[in-house]
Structures are given as structure tokens and as C-alpha cells.
Short mmCIF file of C-alpha atoms in Angstrom, two decimals:
data_model
loop_
_atom_site.label_atom_id
_atom_site.label_comp_id
_atom_site.label_asym_id
_atom_site.label_seq_id
_atom_site.Cartn_x
_atom_site.Cartn_y
_atom_site.Cartn_z
CA MET A 207 0.00 0.00 0.00
CA ALA A 208 1.54 3.29 -1.06
CA GLU A 209 1.65 6.20 1.31
CA ASN A 210 1.90 9.93 0.82
CA GLY A 211 4.62 12.27 2.03
CA ASN A 212 2.67 13.28 5.13
CA ALA A 213 2.74 9.75 6.54
CA ALA A 214 4.44 9.52 9.92
CA ASP A 215 6.39 6.69 11.49
CA SER A 216 3.75 4.25 12.76
CA SER A 217 6.00 3.13 15.61
CA ASN A 218 5.69 6.57 17.23
CA SER A 219 2.04 7.29 16.48
CA MET A 220 0.65 5.99 19.79
CA GLU A 221 3.45 7.20 22.04
CA GLY A 222 2.17 9.37 24.88
CA ASN A 223 -1.48 8.63 23.94
CA PRO A 224 -2.65 5.73 26.10
CA THR A 225 -6.31 6.68 25.61
CA TYR A 226 -7.85 5.64 22.29
CA SER A 227 -10.80 7.47 20.82
CA TYR A 228 -12.88 4.30 20.43
CA GLY A 229 -12.96 3.90 24.21
CA THR A 230 -14.18 7.43 24.89
CA ASP A 231 -17.28 9.47 24.16
CA ILE A 232 -16.18 10.30 20.61
CA VAL A 233 -19.05 9.59 18.21
CA MET A 234 -19.53 9.92 14.47
CA ILE A 235 -22.43 12.24 13.70
CA GLN A 236 -21.90 11.96 9.95
CA HIS A 237 -19.64 9.98 7.64
CA LEU A 238 -19.61 11.06 4.00
CA ILE A 239 -17.99 8.73 1.44
CA GLU A 240 -17.61 10.10 -2.09
CA ILE A 241 -16.69 7.58 -4.80
CA ASP A 242 -15.65 9.01 -8.16
CA GLN A 243 -15.75 6.21 -10.74
CA VAL A 244 -15.61 8.28 -13.93
CA SER A 245 -13.15 11.19 -13.66
CA TYR A 246 -9.90 9.22 -13.68
CA GLU A 247 -8.38 6.66 -16.01
CA GLY A 248 -7.25 3.45 -14.35
CA TYR A 249 -8.28 4.24 -10.78
CA ILE A 250 -11.14 5.36 -8.54
CA LYS A 251 -10.80 8.29 -6.17
CA ILE A 252 -12.45 8.00 -2.76
CA ALA A 253 -12.85 10.92 -0.37
CA GLU A 254 -14.21 10.43 3.15
CA THR A 255 -15.35 13.20 5.47
CA LEU A 256 -15.57 12.18 9.12
CA VAL A 257 -17.56 14.51 11.38
CA LEU A 258 -16.81 13.75 15.04
CA ILE A 259 -18.13 15.19 18.29
CA ASN A 260 -17.29 14.59 21.92
CA ALA A 261 -20.34 13.58 23.95
CA GLY A 262 -18.35 13.50 27.19
CA THR A 263 -17.33 16.17 29.67
CA GLU A 264 -13.57 16.18 29.03
CA ASN A 265 -11.70 17.23 25.92
CA TYR A 266 -10.13 14.42 23.94
CA THR A 267 -6.65 14.61 22.43
CA GLY A 268 -5.27 11.50 20.82
CA PRO A 269 -5.39 9.30 17.73
CA ILE A 270 -8.34 9.14 15.34
CA PHE A 271 -8.77 5.95 13.33
CA ALA A 272 -10.20 4.89 9.97
CA TRP A 273 -10.06 1.78 7.75
CA ILE A 274 -9.00 1.76 4.09
CA PRO A 275 -8.81 -1.11 1.54
CA ASP A 276 -5.68 -3.19 0.91
CA GLU A 277 -5.15 -1.74 -2.57
CA ALA A 278 -5.43 1.92 -1.50
CA PHE A 279 -2.64 4.28 -2.58
CA ASP A 280 -1.89 8.04 -2.59
CA VAL A 281 -3.37 8.41 0.89
CA ASN A 282 -3.91 11.90 2.34
CA VAL A 283 -5.39 13.04 5.65
CA GLY A 284 -6.43 16.60 6.43
CA LEU A 285 -8.41 18.77 8.81
CA LEU A 286 -11.17 20.69 7.08
CA GLU A 287 -11.58 24.29 8.19
CA MET A 288 -15.14 24.94 9.38
CA VAL A 289 -15.60 28.19 7.51
CA MET A 290 -17.13 29.09 4.16
CA GLY A 291 -14.68 27.98 1.49
CA GLY A 292 -12.45 26.44 4.14
CA GLN A 293 -9.31 24.67 3.00
CA ILE A 294 -8.03 21.22 3.90
CA ASN A 295 -4.89 21.39 6.01
CA LEU A 296 -2.85 18.21 5.53
CA ILE A 297 -1.76 16.45 8.70
CA GLU A 298 0.61 13.57 9.34
CA TYR A 299 -0.83 10.09 9.64
CA SER A 300 0.37 6.58 10.40
CA MET A 301 -0.43 3.25 8.78
CA GLU A 302 -0.73 -0.12 10.45
CA GLY A 303 -2.24 -2.71 8.13
CA ASN A 304 -5.53 -1.31 6.89
CA VAL A 305 -5.87 1.20 9.72
CA VAL A 306 -4.99 4.86 9.22
CA SER A 307 -4.47 6.94 12.37
CA TRP A 308 -3.69 10.57 13.06
CA ASP A 309 -3.57 12.78 16.14
CA GLY A 310 -6.51 15.07 16.70
CA THR A 311 -8.41 17.01 19.32
CA VAL A 312 -12.17 16.75 19.84
CA PRO A 313 -13.40 19.22 22.46
CA ALA A 314 -16.24 18.31 24.80
CA GLY A 315 -19.53 20.14 24.91
CA PRO A 316 -21.59 21.91 22.25
CA ASN A 317 -18.70 23.01 20.08
CA ILE A 318 -18.35 23.10 16.31
CA PRO A 319 -17.56 19.49 15.31
CA ASN A 320 -14.22 18.57 13.82
CA MET A 321 -14.25 17.47 10.19
CA TYR A 322 -11.42 15.25 8.99
CA ARG A 323 -10.83 14.50 5.33
CA LEU A 324 -9.38 11.13 4.27
CA GLU A 325 -8.57 10.71 0.57
CA TYR A 326 -7.12 7.76 -1.34
CA LYS A 327 -7.27 5.94 -4.65
CA VAL A 328 -7.94 2.32 -5.59
CA PRO A 329 -7.21 0.64 -8.95
CA LYS A 330 -10.02 0.37 -11.49
CA VAL A 331 -9.76 -3.27 -12.54
CA SER A 332 -12.73 -3.19 -14.95
CA THR A 333 -15.00 -0.61 -16.53
CA ASP A 334 -17.97 -3.01 -16.62
CA THR A 335 -17.99 -3.85 -12.90
CA ILE A 336 -16.59 -1.58 -10.17
CA THR A 337 -16.48 -2.78 -6.57
CA VAL A 338 -15.40 -0.86 -3.47
CA THR A 339 -15.51 -2.22 0.09
CA LYS A 340 -15.59 -0.06 3.21
CA LYS A 341 -15.42 -1.26 6.81
CA LEU A 342 -17.11 1.16 9.19
CA LYS A 343 -15.89 -0.81 12.19
CA TYR A 344 -12.71 -2.84 12.44
CA PRO A 345 -11.41 -4.40 15.67
CA THR A 346 -10.46 -2.87 17.80
CA LEU A 347 -9.43 0.65 16.90
CA VAL A 348 -12.10 1.63 14.34
CA ASN A 349 -15.17 1.38 16.52
CA TYR A 350 -17.13 4.65 16.54
CA ASP A 351 -20.85 4.75 17.20
CA TYR A 352 -22.89 6.46 14.48
CA ILE A 353 -25.28 8.90 16.17
CA PRO A 354 -26.65 11.48 13.70
CA PRO A 355 -28.45 14.71 14.57
CA GLN A 356 -32.22 14.53 14.34
CA SER A 357 -33.54 14.10 10.77
CA MET A 358 -30.00 13.76 9.41
CA PRO A 359 -28.31 10.66 7.96
CA ALA A 360 -25.27 9.26 9.75
CA LEU A 361 -23.80 7.55 6.68
CA VAL A 362 -23.89 9.19 3.25
CA ILE A 363 -22.41 7.51 0.18
CA LYS A 364 -22.19 9.62 -2.96
CA VAL A 365 -21.41 7.69 -6.16
CA MET A 366 -20.31 9.48 -9.32
CA LYS A 367 -20.78 6.95 -12.12
CA SER A 368 -21.70 6.64 -15.78
CA ASP A 369 -25.39 6.61 -16.69
CA GLU A 370 -25.48 2.97 -17.81
CA MET A 371 -24.18 1.65 -14.48
CA GLU A 372 -26.44 0.43 -11.68
CA THR A 373 -25.32 0.40 -8.04
CA SER A 374 -26.09 -2.16 -5.33
CA PHE A 375 -24.94 -2.68 -1.74
CA THR A 376 -24.13 -5.79 0.31
CA ASN A 377 -22.87 -6.32 3.85
CA GLY A 378 -19.96 -8.43 5.05
CA ALA A 379 -22.06 -11.61 4.80
CA GLY A 380 -23.06 -10.86 1.20
CA SER A 381 -26.66 -9.93 2.05
CA LYS A 382 -28.29 -7.05 0.21
CA ILE A 383 -28.43 -3.70 1.99
CA GLU A 384 -31.41 -1.42 1.45
CA THR A 385 -30.95 2.34 1.64
CA ASP A 386 -33.01 4.61 3.88
CA SER A 387 -33.24 7.30 1.20
CA VAL A 388 -31.79 8.16 -2.21
CA GLU A 389 -31.09 11.50 -3.86
CA ILE A 390 -30.53 11.54 -7.64
CA LEU A 391 -28.55 14.45 -9.03
CA GLU A 392 -27.39 15.24 -12.55
CA ASP A 393 -23.98 13.60 -12.25
CA SER A 394 -24.27 11.46 -9.11
CA ILE A 395 -26.53 9.49 -6.77
CA THR A 396 -26.45 9.88 -2.99
CA TYR A 397 -27.49 7.04 -0.68
CA ASN A 398 -28.33 7.69 2.99
CA TRP A 399 -28.54 5.60 6.16
CA ALA A 400 -29.55 6.87 9.60
CA PRO A 401 -27.85 5.14 11.26
CA PRO A 402 -26.17 2.22 9.41
CA LEU A 403 -27.09 -1.20 10.84
CA PHE A 404 -24.02 -2.87 9.33
CA GLU A 405 -20.28 -2.75 9.98
CA GLU A 406 -19.09 -3.42 6.43
CA ILE A 407 -20.50 -2.36 3.07
CA THR A 408 -19.55 -3.27 -0.49
CA ILE A 409 -20.56 -0.81 -3.18
CA LYS A 410 -20.90 -2.50 -6.57
CA SER A 411 -21.64 -0.71 -9.83
CA ASP A 412 -22.11 -2.70 -13.02
CA LYS A 413 -23.84 -2.58 -16.37
CA PRO A 414 -27.33 -4.18 -16.42
CA GLY A 415 -27.34 -7.63 -17.98
CA ALA A 416 -23.58 -8.16 -17.80
CA ALA A 417 -23.75 -10.62 -14.93
CA SER A 418 -26.99 -12.28 -16.09
CA SER A 419 -25.59 -12.99 -19.57
CA ASP A 420 -22.60 -14.77 -18.04
CA ILE A 421 -24.91 -16.86 -15.85
CA THR A 422 -27.05 -17.78 -18.87
CA LEU A 423 -23.97 -18.94 -20.77
CA TYR A 424 -22.83 -21.09 -17.85
CA LEU A 425 -26.31 -22.64 -17.56
CA LEU A 426 -26.37 -23.50 -21.27
CA ILE A 427 -22.95 -25.15 -21.05
CA ALA A 428 -24.04 -27.11 -17.97
CA LEU A 429 -27.24 -28.22 -19.75
CA VAL A 430 -25.29 -29.53 -22.75
CA ILE A 431 -22.93 -31.46 -20.46
CA ILE A 432 -25.87 -32.98 -18.56
CA ILE A 433 -27.53 -34.07 -21.82
CA ILE A 434 -24.34 -35.68 -23.13
CA ILE A 435 -23.64 -37.52 -19.89
CA GLY A 436 -27.24 -38.46 -19.15
CA TYR A 437 -28.38 -39.57 -22.63
CA PRO A 438 -27.13 -43.21 -22.40
CA PHE A 439 -28.93 -43.61 -19.09
CA LEU A 440 -32.12 -42.04 -20.41
CA ARG A 441 -31.95 -44.19 -23.54
CA GLY A 442 -31.86 -47.35 -21.45
CA LYS A 443 -34.85 -46.24 -19.39
CA SER A 444 -37.03 -44.64 -22.07
CA THR A 445 -39.09 -46.77 -24.47
CA ALA A 446 -40.01 -43.66 -26.44
CA LEU A 447 -36.34 -42.92 -27.21
CA LYS A 448 -35.79 -46.51 -28.37
CA ASN A 449 -38.85 -46.38 -30.65
CA PHE A 450 -37.65 -43.06 -32.07
CA GLU A 451 -34.20 -44.51 -32.80
CA GLU A 452 -35.78 -47.56 -34.51
CA LYS A 453 -37.92 -45.34 -36.73
CA LEU A 454 -34.90 -43.18 -37.52
CA ALA A 455 -32.83 -46.26 -38.37
CA ALA A 456 -35.57 -47.51 -40.69
CA VAL A 457 -35.65 -44.24 -42.61
CA ILE A 458 -31.93 -43.56 -42.99
CA PRO A 459 -31.00 -46.82 -44.86
CA LYS A 460 -33.90 -46.30 -47.27
CA LYS A 461 -32.58 -42.88 -48.14
CA GLN A 462 -29.14 -44.33 -48.60
CA ASP A 463 -30.51 -47.13 -50.85
CA ASP A 464 -32.42 -44.56 -52.89
CA GLY A 465 -29.23 -42.61 -53.28
CA ILE A 466 -27.33 -45.69 -54.40
CA TYR A 467 -30.11 -46.61 -56.85
CA LEU A 468 -30.07 -43.15 -58.34
CA ASP A 469 -26.31 -43.31 -58.67
CA LYS A 470 -26.62 -46.60 -60.57
CA GLU A 471 -29.24 -45.12 -62.91
CA ASP A 472 -26.96 -42.18 -63.58
CA ASP A 473 -24.11 -44.56 -64.39
CA GLU A 474 -26.31 -46.55 -66.81
CA ASP A 475 -27.45 -43.35 -68.53
CA GLU A 476 -23.88 -42.22 -68.92
CA SER A 477 -22.83 -45.60 -70.39
CA GLU A 478 -25.72 -45.51 -72.90
CA ASP A 479 -24.72 -42.02 -73.95
CA ASP A 480 -21.16 -43.21 -74.45
CA GLU A 481 -22.35 -46.08 -76.66
CA TYR A 482 -24.47 -43.70 -78.74
CA VAL A 483 -21.52 -41.44 -79.29
CA ASP A 484 -19.34 -44.36 -80.35
CA GLU A 485 -21.86 -45.40 -82.96
#
């Protein structure tokens, strides 16, 4: 997994911070995941915005954690300024396996929430089917509770895709995930959950009919194999098949005899013509 220049030494990331944010009152009030499938050749850009608040009575200073896929590269972490047109200030991060961590401060009480920006890219293996997996919780560091404000979604996934692609969602067990609400815009579709009842989600975009056509082909091949293997057994058990074969056998020799007879007549005609010419 490639890292960016603002990555810190992971061996020093936890030093002096014995308290981890997952064991405190730090909660996720909104998690925005933007997946751009169309703007870049050969890879997909993913941008996550994590909005955290401190529901406790003491300020928290320590590491913040997030999970990224194995194949992620060009990773960047930043703190988003909470002002109109605010910039993203890059901060150092550490990597340990799939877990990204960075030091942050989340003040207690009714303060303006901190917004962290996590960006990375993943390879685009195919243009017909695009799959991205995201783990919202990952033992034991990535373990925030999703508690949204009233009437607001806690998890928002925005997919920028081509028009002919359809998007579906499954959890870690492969079961289909239904969305709470959907917003369709001109160049993207936004899916909302409040809160998410799953810990892992796979976002799959593919062209309609691509998967079903492959399944149909496999079924046809399997059917042909079954017929070839099963025909001798069926022939021995079925009187109708035997009768059909007998009728077919009775017809084919007759056609062959007729063909031979016609060939003989043609030969005789040719010989008579030859004799006539000789005379």
C-alpha cells in the first residue's frame, strides 16, 4: 500500500497517547464517502469526510482511526476548516495494516464538530464492474458509534458513475443492503442511512445484464454437459427414445438405398450415352 509524504512513522504514532478514541465518548455524527468512478483513467478516487463530536465532559486529544482497503494508494489526511470555502490542512498520519491513524483534538460540549478528510485511490480493474468495500468498524481501533443529529443521515455515500451503471450494496455476509433514502442528481446518486445497521459495506456498480448474460452462458454449457452424460442412461430407461431410434434407423438406410439406386441409374445413362456417341 503506497503512502503519501505526510505519513508519519507508525511506531511513534501511539506514544504518549494511552487513551484511544474508540474507548471514549467520541461519536460519528456523519460519515460522508464520495466515490468518483468516472473522472480518472485506471483508478477510482475516494474521499471520506468524518464529522466527530465529543459527547463527554472532558476534551479528547489522541489518535483518530479509519479503515481503508488493501489496494489503496496516494493516501492523504487533512483537517477541514469549518468556515465558508475552508481549506483542507494536511496532517501527518500513520499506517498499520488497513488502519490509518492521526492525532486530533475533539473538544467536549456543544462546540463546532471537527471534520477530517481522508482521501485515497484504488485501482479500477474493470469498466464493466466496479467494486469498493468499506469497513465502518474494524477491531479494535475503528469502533465509533454512528449517532446522527435529528432528521440527518449518519452515513452518506455519494457515487459518481456513468449513466449505464447500476449500483447495489451488500454487507460483510453478502446480504443485500437497502438504503433509507436516495437523492438523484445530474452527475451522481447519494445514498443515505440513519444510522447504518451494518459494519461493512460493499458498493458495486455494473452494467445491467452483464452478470446475467454470463450466468445464462454457464447454464447452457451445464445443460449440454448434462444431456451428453445423461443420454445413455435415459436411452436405457425410455421406451419412447428406443422407438424413435428404430424409426430413424428404418428411414436412414432407405434414403441411402435410394441414393445408391439413383447413382446406378446415372451410371447406366452415362454408359448408354457413351455407346451412342461411339456409334
